[in-house]
Amino acid sequence: NAGVMQNPRHLVRRRGQEARLRCSPMKGHSHVYWYRQLPEEGLKFMVYLQKENIIDESGMPKERFSAEFPKEGPSILRIQQVVRGDSAAYFCASSPQNRFFVNEQFFGPGTRLTVL
Amino acid sequence: EDKVVQSPLSLVVHEGDTVTLNCSYEVTNFRSLLWYKQEKKAPTFLFMLTSSGIEKKSGRLSSILDKKELSSILNITATQTGDSAIYLCAVPPNAGGTSYGKLTFGQGTILTVHP
């Protein structure tokens, strides 16, 4: 049973380019969460998605960041016009369905984004 | 806003020592608390605690919740170098909110175990 998969594992972008981060949840999981970990800081929630729905995006910056989880395919976190401050590790997590109870979240290996 | 504070921020011990990591929380309408271990990459799930006073164990690791004190501890006995990691605790939002998925993490405790 494969765990949460993220790709790429490392991504280098120049300022102004776009970054696309992909996440495939664990088999049977229909809830996806994105977190960001800046150097020397803890994990910060960004967005929570179900298939074709954004449930909570309260942690997403208002501009340049977007996320989706289409009916088919992985969840995508998209950062447009990247800046140096976007350099961080981006983790995706997934959990089984039933949003009204807390289920443990299982994390992927992360994508380390470096903006030059 | 939910708040999670962990202590100590870092800890250095020798193999064989026992360590206790602390996590305090401020959450409206508490539901559960989760512990994770983060090595070089993905945080891996350790425990989820919902009931006060009931210890959860996994090998040399154990954890307990104290709802009166709004805290939890994670114990590691007979530490090994492989226990070196960042230990994170997290709480989900209160049940009255619109999102049950968002976890608020503490800043973590960096544990270093020397041979």
CSV table of C-alpha atoms in Angstrom, one decimal, chain A:
chain,number,residue,atom,x,y,z
A,1,ASN,CA,0.0,0.0,0.0
A,2,ALA,CA,1.9,3.0,-1.3
A,3,GLY,CA,1.9,6.0,1.0
A,4,VAL,CA,1.3,9.6,0.1
A,5,MET,CA,3.4,10.5,-3.0
A,6,GLN,CA,4.7,13.9,-3.9
A,7,ASN,CA,6.6,15.1,-6.9
A,8,PRO,CA,8.9,16.5,-7.6
A,9,ARG,CA,11.0,16.0,-4.5
A,10,HIS,CA,13.1,19.0,-5.3
A,11,LEU,CA,12.2,21.9,-7.4
A,12,VAL,CA,14.3,24.9,-8.4
A,13,ARG,CA,12.7,27.9,-9.9
A,14,ARG,CA,13.9,31.4,-10.7
A,15,ARG,CA,12.0,34.4,-9.4
A,16,GLY,CA,8.9,35.1,-11.5
A,17,GLN,CA,8.5,31.5,-12.7
A,18,GLU,CA,5.6,29.1,-11.8
A,19,ALA,CA,5.9,26.2,-9.5
A,20,ARG,CA,3.6,23.2,-9.7
A,21,LEU,CA,3.7,20.6,-6.8
A,22,ARG,CA,1.8,17.4,-7.1
A,23,CYS,CA,0.3,15.1,-4.5
A,24,SER,CA,-1.3,11.7,-4.8
A,25,PRO,CA,-3.0,10.7,-1.6
A,26,MET,CA,-2.9,7.2,-0.1
A,27,LYS,CA,-5.2,4.7,-1.6
A,28,GLY,CA,-8.7,5.1,-0.2
A,29,HIS,CA,-8.1,8.6,1.1
A,30,SER,CA,-10.2,11.4,-0.3
A,31,HIS,CA,-9.0,14.3,1.8
A,32,VAL,CA,-5.8,16.2,1.0
A,33,TYR,CA,-4.1,18.8,3.0
A,34,TRP,CA,-1.1,21.0,2.1
A,35,TYR,CA,1.3,22.4,4.7
A,36,ARG,CA,4.4,24.6,4.3
A,37,GLN,CA,7.5,24.4,6.5
A,38,LEU,CA,9.8,27.4,6.4
A,39,PRO,CA,13.4,27.0,7.6
A,40,GLU,CA,13.5,26.8,11.4
A,41,GLU,CA,9.7,26.9,11.6
A,42,GLY,CA,7.0,24.4,12.3
A,43,LEU,CA,4.4,23.1,9.8
A,44,LYS,CA,1.8,25.7,8.8
A,45,PHE,CA,-1.5,24.7,7.3
A,46,MET,CA,-2.3,26.1,3.9
A,47,VAL,CA,-5.4,24.4,2.4
A,48,TYR,CA,-7.7,21.4,2.8
A,49,LEU,CA,-9.4,19.8,-0.2
A,50,GLN,CA,-11.7,17.0,-1.1
A,51,LYS,CA,-12.2,15.8,-4.6
A,52,GLU,CA,-13.3,18.9,-6.7
A,53,ASN,CA,-13.9,20.9,-3.5
A,54,ILE,CA,-11.8,23.3,-1.5
A,55,ILE,CA,-13.0,22.9,2.1
A,56,ASP,CA,-10.7,25.3,3.9
A,57,GLU,CA,-8.1,27.7,2.3
A,58,SER,CA,-7.6,29.9,5.3
A,59,GLY,CA,-3.9,29.3,5.4
A,60,MET,CA,-3.3,30.1,1.7
A,61,PRO,CA,-1.7,33.5,0.8
A,62,LYS,CA,-4.3,35.6,-1.0
A,63,GLU,CA,-2.3,36.0,-4.2
A,64,ARG,CA,-0.2,33.8,-6.4
A,65,PHE,CA,-1.2,30.5,-4.6
A,66,SER,CA,-3.9,28.1,-5.7
A,67,ALA,CA,-4.8,24.5,-5.1
A,68,GLU,CA,-7.0,21.9,-6.7
A,69,PHE,CA,-7.9,18.3,-6.3
A,70,PRO,CA,-9.7,17.2,-9.5
A,71,LYS,CA,-11.9,14.2,-9.9
A,72,GLU,CA,-9.1,12.3,-11.6
A,73,GLY,CA,-5.4,12.8,-10.9
A,74,PRO,CA,-3.3,14.2,-8.2
A,75,SER,CA,-3.8,17.3,-6.1
A,76,ILE,CA,-1.9,20.3,-7.4
A,77,LEU,CA,-0.5,23.2,-5.5
A,78,ARG,CA,0.4,26.0,-7.9
A,79,ILE,CA,2.5,29.0,-7.1
A,80,GLN,CA,2.7,31.7,-9.7
A,81,GLN,CA,5.5,34.3,-10.0
A,82,VAL,CA,7.5,32.7,-7.3
A,83,VAL,CA,9.6,34.9,-5.0
A,84,ARG,CA,12.5,34.0,-2.7
A,85,GLY,CA,10.3,33.9,0.3
A,86,ASP,CA,8.4,31.0,-1.2
A,87,SER,CA,11.4,28.8,-0.7
A,88,ALA,CA,10.3,26.1,1.7
A,89,ALA,CA,9.3,22.5,2.1
A,90,TYR,CA,5.7,21.8,1.0
A,91,PHE,CA,4.1,18.8,2.5
A,92,CYS,CA,1.0,17.1,1.5
A,93,ALA,CA,-1.0,14.9,3.8
A,94,SER,CA,-4.1,12.7,3.3
A,95,SER,CA,-6.7,11.1,5.5
A,96,PRO,CA,-9.7,8.8,5.0
A,97,GLN,CA,-13.1,10.2,4.2
A,98,ASN,CA,-15.5,11.4,6.9
A,99,ARG,CA,-14.6,15.1,7.5
A,100,PHE,CA,-16.7,15.3,10.6
A,101,PHE,CA,-14.3,13.2,12.7
A,102,VAL,CA,-10.6,13.7,13.2
A,103,ASN,CA,-8.5,11.1,11.4
A,104,GLU,CA,-4.8,11.0,11.6
A,105,GLN,CA,-3.2,12.6,8.6
A,106,PHE,CA,-0.4,10.7,6.7
A,107,PHE,CA,2.3,12.9,5.2
A,108,GLY,CA,4.2,12.6,2.0
A,109,PRO,CA,7.9,13.2,1.7
A,110,GLY,CA,7.5,16.8,0.7
A,111,THR,CA,8.7,19.0,-2.1
A,112,ARG,CA,11.6,21.3,-1.4
A,113,LEU,CA,11.2,24.4,-3.4
A,114,THR,CA,14.2,26.6,-3.9
A,115,VAL,CA,13.7,30.0,-5.6
A,116,LEU,CA,16.8,31.5,-7.0
